[in-house]
Amino acid sequence: MSRVLVVEDEAHLAQGLRFNLQAEGYSAEIVGDGEAATDRLLGKKENFDVIVLDIMLPGKDGFSVVSELRAARNYVPVLMLTARGRPEDVVMGFAAGADDYLPKPFDLSVLLARLNALLRRMSWPRDAGKNADKNEAAPEDLAEFSFAGRRIDFDALELHTPERTIRLTLMEVDLLRYLTRHRGRIVARKELLEQVWHVREDTDTRAIDNFIVRLRRYLEEDPASPKYLQTVRGVGYRFMPNPE
Ligand code: CA
C-alpha cells in the first residue's frame, strides 16, 4: 500500500483528500504546516511514497519544505499544489525540487492519476534498460547519455561526473532528456516550459533560467562560462555535448 503524506492547512480539503486517497487504496496522513512535514520526514525520518504539498502554509511554506528535503538528500516524490493563475509558483516549485504540480482547484481523478504516475516512475528498477541493445534503441529512448566524461542515467535519476555522482529530480531528468534529444539545436524557453513543464500559460520564462543555473552547477567545469549548456541570448538554450 502506498503511503501518502498530505501537507495542507485547509482542514476540509485535507480531510477530503485523505478520505478519497484511502478509498483508492492509499494510506494517507495529514499534517497542517511545513514544520510538521519536515519533522515527520527529516526529524523522525518517516518513509512516505509520495508527498502532496501545498505551497501556501502557515509558517514554513511549501517551497521551503521541498528545498529542505532535497538539501537533506531526501528524494521522496513531491507533487505541489499551486494557486490558480500563478505559473511562477510552478517554476519556483520545480526549481526547489518538486516533481510535479497541480493547480488548485483540481479534479480528484487528475490528482490520483498524477500520484500514480509519480509512484510508477519511482518504482522503475534503477537499472532498467541498462542491458538493452543501444543500437536498437531510438535516440529518444536512450537509458543514458554520455558526453565529455559525464554520464546521465535517466532511469536511475543520476548524473555521474568525473568528480561525483549527483542525484537528480524527476524534472531535472525530464529537462536533461529533452535537451539531449534536441542537442545541437536552439531550444526556446517557451518550448521548454511547454514541452517539459507542460505549462501553457503566458509565463515569465526568465524564471526558467534559475533552473538552468542549477543544471550548469552539475554539468559545467565553470558554470559562469558554460560550454555545454549554452545561453542563446534573447531566445533560449542550446545543449552542445561536444562544443568546439
Ligand atoms: Ca494552504
Coordinates of C-alpha atoms and ligand atoms in Angstrom, one line a residue, residues 8-10 54 56 104, ligand 1:
E8 CA -2.3 21.1 3.7
D9 CA -3.6 23.6 6.2
E10 CA -7.2 23.8 4.9
D54 CA 0.5 22.8 -0.6
M56 CA 0.7 28.4 1.0
K104 CA -6.0 24.4 -7.3
Ligands
CA1 CA -2.9 26.5 2.1

